[in-house]
Coordinates of C-alpha atoms in Angstrom, one line a residue:
X1 CA -152.0 132.8 -87.3
X2 CA -150.8 130.6 -90.0
X3 CA -148.8 127.6 -89.9
X4 CA -146.8 126.2 -92.8
X5 CA -147.5 122.5 -93.3
X6 CA -144.7 120.6 -93.0
X7 CA -144.1 118.1 -95.6
X8 CA -145.6 114.9 -95.3
X9 CA -143.3 111.7 -95.8
X10 CA -143.5 108.0 -96.4
X11 CA -141.1 105.7 -95.3
X12 CA -140.9 102.6 -97.7
X13 CA -139.8 99.0 -96.5
X14 CA -139.0 96.4 -99.2
X15 CA -138.3 93.4 -97.2
X16 CA -137.7 89.8 -98.3
X17 CA -136.6 87.3 -95.6
X18 CA -135.2 90.3 -93.5
X19 CA -136.3 88.6 -89.7
X20 CA -133.2 89.7 -88.0
X21 CA -133.3 93.5 -89.2
X22 CA -136.8 94.2 -89.8
X23 CA -137.7 94.8 -86.5
X24 CA -135.0 97.3 -85.7
X25 CA -135.0 98.9 -89.2
X26 CA -138.9 99.7 -88.4
X27 CA -138.2 100.9 -84.7
X28 CA -135.8 103.4 -86.1
X29 CA -138.7 104.5 -89.5
X30 CA -141.2 105.2 -86.4
X31 CA -138.9 107.0 -83.5
X32 CA -137.6 109.9 -86.2
X33 CA -138.2 113.4 -84.9
X34 CA -139.9 114.4 -88.2
X35 CA -143.1 111.5 -87.7
X36 CA -144.1 110.0 -91.3
X37 CA -147.3 110.2 -93.1
X38 CA -147.2 106.4 -92.7
X39 CA -145.0 103.6 -93.2
X40 CA -145.2 100.8 -95.1
X41 CA -143.6 97.4 -95.4
X42 CA -143.9 95.5 -98.7
X43 CA -142.9 92.1 -98.0
X44 CA -141.7 90.5 -101.1
X45 CA -142.2 86.3 -100.5
X46 CA -141.0 86.2 -97.3
X47 CA -140.5 82.4 -95.8
X48 CA -139.3 83.5 -92.7
X49 CA -141.0 85.7 -89.7
X50 CA -140.5 89.1 -91.2
X51 CA -144.2 89.1 -91.8
X52 CA -145.5 88.3 -88.2
X53 CA -142.7 91.2 -87.2
X54 CA -143.8 93.3 -89.9
X55 CA -147.8 92.5 -88.9
X56 CA -146.7 93.3 -84.6
X57 CA -146.4 97.0 -85.3
X58 CA -149.9 97.2 -86.2
X59 CA -151.4 99.9 -87.0
X60 CA -148.7 102.4 -86.9
X61 CA -147.1 100.0 -89.7
X62 CA -148.9 98.6 -92.8
X63 CA -148.3 95.3 -94.3
X64 CA -148.7 94.4 -97.9
X65 CA -147.2 91.0 -99.0
X66 CA -146.9 89.6 -102.3
X67 CA -145.1 87.2 -104.1
X68 CA -141.4 87.4 -104.5
X69 CA -140.6 89.7 -107.3
X70 CA -137.7 91.3 -106.4
X71 CA -136.1 94.4 -105.0
X72 CA -137.4 96.3 -108.1
X73 CA -141.4 95.3 -108.1
X74 CA -141.4 95.8 -103.9
X75 CA -140.2 99.4 -104.4
X76 CA -142.5 100.3 -107.4
X77 CA -145.7 98.5 -105.5
X78 CA -144.0 100.8 -102.5
X79 CA -144.3 104.1 -104.5
X80 CA -147.5 103.5 -105.4
X81 CA -149.0 103.1 -102.3
X82 CA -147.2 105.8 -101.1
X83 CA -149.1 109.2 -100.3
X84 CA -146.3 111.7 -98.9
X85 CA -145.0 114.4 -100.7
X86 CA -141.6 112.9 -100.0
X87 CA -140.1 109.0 -99.8
X88 CA -138.2 107.5 -97.3
X89 CA -137.1 104.2 -99.2
X90 CA -135.6 101.8 -96.3
X91 CA -133.5 98.6 -97.1
X92 CA -135.1 96.3 -94.0
X93 CA -131.3 95.3 -93.2
X94 CA -130.4 99.2 -92.6
X95 CA -131.7 101.4 -89.7
X96 CA -132.3 105.3 -89.9
X97 CA -130.8 107.7 -87.2
X98 CA -133.6 110.0 -85.5
X99 CA -132.8 112.9 -87.5
X100 CA -132.5 111.5 -90.9
X101 CA -135.5 112.4 -92.4
X102 CA -136.0 116.4 -90.7
X103 CA -132.7 117.0 -91.5
X104 CA -132.4 116.0 -95.4
X105 CA -135.9 117.6 -95.1
X106 CA -134.6 120.9 -94.4
X107 CA -131.7 120.7 -97.3
X108 CA -134.0 119.8 -99.7
X109 CA -136.4 123.3 -99.1
X110 CA -132.9 125.6 -98.4
X111 CA -132.0 124.0 -101.9
X112 CA -135.0 123.3 -103.3
X113 CA -133.9 120.0 -104.2
X114 CA -136.0 117.2 -105.8
X115 CA -133.2 114.5 -104.2
X116 CA -131.1 114.4 -101.2
X117 CA -128.5 112.3 -100.8
X118 CA -126.0 112.1 -97.8
X119 CA -123.2 110.4 -96.5
X120 CA -123.8 107.3 -94.2
X121 CA -122.2 105.0 -92.0
X122 CA -121.5 101.3 -92.8
X123 CA -121.5 98.7 -90.5
X124 CA -119.9 95.7 -90.3
X125 CA -121.6 93.0 -88.2
X126 CA -118.9 90.8 -88.1
X127 CA -116.7 93.1 -86.1
X128 CA -119.0 95.1 -84.6
X129 CA -118.1 98.8 -86.2
X130 CA -119.3 101.8 -87.8
X131 CA -116.9 103.4 -90.5
X132 CA -118.0 107.1 -92.0
X133 CA -118.3 106.2 -95.6
X134 CA -118.2 109.6 -97.2
X135 CA -117.4 110.2 -100.9
X136 CA -119.3 113.1 -102.0
X137 CA -117.8 116.2 -103.6
X138 CA -121.6 118.1 -104.0
X139 CA -121.6 117.9 -106.9
X140 CA -123.7 114.9 -108.3
X141 CA -122.4 114.3 -111.6
X142 CA -118.9 114.2 -110.3
X143 CA -119.9 112.2 -107.5
X144 CA -122.0 109.9 -109.7
X145 CA -118.9 109.1 -111.6
X146 CA -117.2 108.4 -108.4
X147 CA -120.0 106.2 -107.8
X148 CA -120.2 108.5 -104.4
X149 CA -122.6 107.8 -102.0
X150 CA -126.2 107.2 -103.5
X151 CA -127.2 104.1 -101.3
X152 CA -131.2 104.1 -101.5
X153 CA -131.5 104.4 -98.2
X154 CA -129.1 107.3 -97.4
X155 CA -132.0 109.4 -99.3
X156 CA -134.8 111.5 -99.5
X157 CA -137.0 111.4 -102.7
X158 CA -139.8 113.1 -103.8
X159 CA -142.5 111.8 -104.4
X160 CA -143.2 113.5 -108.0
X161 CA -140.0 113.2 -109.7
X162 CA -139.6 109.6 -109.0
X163 CA -143.1 109.0 -110.6
X164 CA -142.1 111.4 -113.5
X165 CA -139.6 109.0 -114.7
X166 CA -141.5 106.0 -114.0
X167 CA -140.0 104.3 -110.7
X168 CA -137.4 101.3 -110.7
X169 CA -135.9 99.7 -113.7
X170 CA -137.3 96.0 -113.0
X171 CA -134.4 94.2 -114.9
X172 CA -131.9 95.8 -113.4
X173 CA -130.1 93.1 -112.1
X174 CA -127.5 95.4 -110.1
X175 CA -126.7 99.3 -109.5
X176 CA -130.5 99.9 -109.2
X177 CA -130.5 103.3 -107.6
X178 CA -127.6 104.2 -109.9
X179 CA -129.7 103.8 -113.0
X180 CA -132.5 105.0 -111.1
X181 CA -130.1 108.3 -110.6
X182 CA -129.3 108.7 -113.8
X183 CA -132.5 108.9 -115.5
X184 CA -133.3 111.9 -113.1
X185 CA -130.3 113.4 -113.6
X186 CA -130.9 113.1 -117.7
X187 CA -134.5 114.6 -117.0
X188 CA -133.5 117.9 -114.9
X189 CA -134.1 116.7 -111.4
X190 CA -132.6 119.0 -108.9
X191 CA -130.1 117.3 -106.0
X192 CA -128.3 118.2 -102.9
X193 CA -125.8 116.8 -100.7
X194 CA -126.4 117.0 -97.1
X195 CA -123.1 116.6 -95.3
X196 CA -124.2 114.5 -91.9
X197 CA -124.4 110.9 -92.0
X198 CA -127.9 109.5 -90.4
X199 CA -128.4 106.0 -92.3
X200 CA -126.4 103.2 -90.9
X201 CA -126.3 100.1 -93.9
X202 CA -125.5 96.5 -93.0
X203 CA -121.9 95.4 -94.8
X204 CA -123.4 92.2 -93.9
X205 CA -124.3 90.1 -97.1
X206 CA -121.6 88.1 -98.6
X207 CA -124.3 86.4 -101.1
X208 CA -125.4 89.7 -102.5
X209 CA -124.8 90.0 -106.2
X210 CA -122.1 92.6 -105.9
X211 CA -119.9 90.2 -104.0
X212 CA -120.8 86.9 -105.8
X213 CA -120.3 88.6 -109.1
X214 CA -117.9 91.2 -108.8
X215 CA -117.0 91.7 -112.3
X216 CA -120.9 91.9 -113.5
X217 CA -121.2 95.1 -111.1
X218 CA -117.9 96.8 -113.1
X219 CA -120.2 96.0 -116.5
X220 CA -122.9 97.4 -115.1
X221 CA -121.1 100.6 -113.9
X222 CA -119.3 101.3 -116.5
X223 CA -122.6 100.8 -118.9
X224 CA -124.4 103.5 -117.1
X225 CA -120.8 105.8 -117.3
X226 CA -121.0 105.2 -120.7
X227 CA -124.4 106.4 -120.7
X228 CA -123.6 109.4 -118.7
X229 CA -120.8 110.4 -120.7
X230 CA -123.1 110.8 -123.7
X231 CA -125.7 112.5 -122.0
X232 CA -122.9 115.1 -121.0
X233 CA -121.6 115.1 -124.5
X234 CA -125.5 115.9 -125.8
X235 CA -125.3 118.8 -123.2
X236 CA -122.1 120.2 -124.1
X237 CA -121.2 119.9 -120.4
X238 CA -118.0 117.3 -120.8
X239 CA -115.5 120.1 -119.3
X240 CA -111.9 118.7 -118.4
X241 CA -112.7 118.1 -114.7
X242 CA -115.4 115.5 -116.0
X243 CA -113.0 114.2 -118.7
X244 CA -110.2 113.7 -115.9
X245 CA -113.2 111.8 -113.5
X246 CA -114.2 109.9 -116.3
X247 CA -110.6 108.8 -116.9
X248 CA -109.8 108.0 -113.2
X249 CA -113.3 105.8 -112.8
X250 CA -112.2 103.8 -116.1
X251 CA -108.5 103.0 -114.6
X252 CA -109.8 102.3 -111.5
X253 CA -112.5 99.8 -112.9
X254 CA -110.1 98.4 -115.4
X255 CA -107.6 97.7 -112.4
X256 CA -110.5 95.7 -110.7
X257 CA -111.7 94.3 -113.6
X258 CA -108.1 92.8 -114.8
X259 CA -107.5 89.4 -112.4
X260 CA -111.0 88.7 -113.4
X261 CA -110.7 89.6 -117.0
X262 CA -107.7 91.1 -118.5
X263 CA -109.6 91.9 -122.3
X264 CA -112.6 93.8 -120.8
X265 CA -110.1 95.5 -118.2
X266 CA -107.6 96.6 -121.7
X267 CA -111.0 97.5 -123.2
X268 CA -111.3 100.0 -120.1
X269 CA -108.1 101.4 -120.3
X270 CA -108.2 102.2 -124.1
X271 CA -111.9 104.2 -123.0
X272 CA -109.7 105.9 -120.2
X273 CA -107.2 107.2 -122.7
X274 CA -110.1 108.6 -125.2
X275 CA -110.7 111.1 -122.4
X276 CA -107.3 112.2 -122.3
X277 CA -104.5 111.1 -120.7
X278 CA -104.4 113.1 -116.9
X279 CA -101.2 112.1 -114.8
X280 CA -101.9 114.1 -111.8
X281 CA -105.0 112.3 -110.3
X282 CA -105.7 111.5 -106.8
X283 CA -107.2 107.9 -106.2
X284 CA -105.8 105.4 -103.8
X285 CA -106.1 103.0 -106.7
X286 CA -103.8 105.2 -109.0
X287 CA -100.5 105.4 -106.7
X288 CA -97.7 107.2 -108.2
X289 CA -95.3 104.2 -108.9
X290 CA -98.7 102.4 -110.2
X291 CA -98.8 105.8 -113.0
X292 CA -95.7 105.5 -113.7
X293 CA -95.8 102.3 -114.5
X294 CA -99.0 102.7 -116.5
X295 CA -96.8 105.5 -118.9
X296 CA -93.5 103.4 -119.6
X297 CA -95.2 99.7 -119.9
X298 CA -99.0 99.9 -120.5
X299 CA -101.5 98.1 -118.9
X300 CA -100.6 94.9 -118.4
X301 CA -97.0 95.9 -117.3
X302 CA -98.2 98.0 -114.7
X303 CA -100.2 95.1 -113.2
X304 CA -97.3 93.0 -113.4
X305 CA -95.3 95.4 -111.4
X306 CA -98.2 95.8 -108.9
X307 CA -98.2 92.2 -108.5
X308 CA -95.0 92.4 -107.9
X309 CA -95.2 95.3 -105.2
X310 CA -97.6 93.2 -103.9
X311 CA -96.0 90.1 -102.9
X312 CA -92.9 92.5 -101.8
X313 CA -95.1 94.1 -99.5
X314 CA -96.8 90.8 -98.1
X315 CA -93.0 89.1 -97.7
X316 CA -91.8 92.4 -95.8
X317 CA -95.1 92.1 -93.7
X318 CA -94.2 88.5 -92.7
X319 CA -90.2 89.5 -92.4
X320 CA -91.0 92.2 -89.7
X321 CA -94.1 90.2 -87.8

């Protein structure tokens, strides 16, 4: 009897000063119901106990040490060393539920995919709560514009696909996975969405770049969105549905950036309108009264009215309290 060979999976963990969480990440990697071919930690110049913790899992875990060069460089080193057909990148402060890899491999084989993405559970360490982050339509282009659930640890990647596009971009300051995903989309990689959440993402880094400099993150997101739009135009794929999604994404970003850089927000507003005016949209950031204000008095007026509404809501809550 001939038994089909199961795909091999490398679990790859970049680590920098993650002593608090690394042990749980490694335990979750080794507890997968689809046993990994290898688990490799690339320690990126840690100065805490991360190296000792990783070494304590030998020989089931391979440890590579290097001077601090950043997450992109650590992931590329792991990509170079990996031998598996499929790659599971796992940030050292995240962890996996036992069926994560087996379920996503099933989806990859059924759908003939190169990349599988899924929802994730967001764990708030301060409150001790977990929230399901869904945000996926199943259409990778729509999900990209919406900045959907493309979180590194929640994905499964075919190794050859990542090698084809050259791995992670070293000088990408934020949105690293989205920059990589855009290159994969443009080269024709096949994406599929598996609707179950088997990754736990810890939301505990108040010092992360995206939290310390939110405007930088918005600018990077919009720059990548512009690149996607240009590619869609060249491919003849920019349909009305996608133009609506681009309008929503740019308006949401305009609202988020307005208190930080009103000039940039106005530019995003003008860019959104170039895709067309879409009044009937679903977005928590664009409620009906805001859309009405936007149509009547423009971005600046709508934002002034929104500030008044927020003050009224605050006063009302204090009165009721």
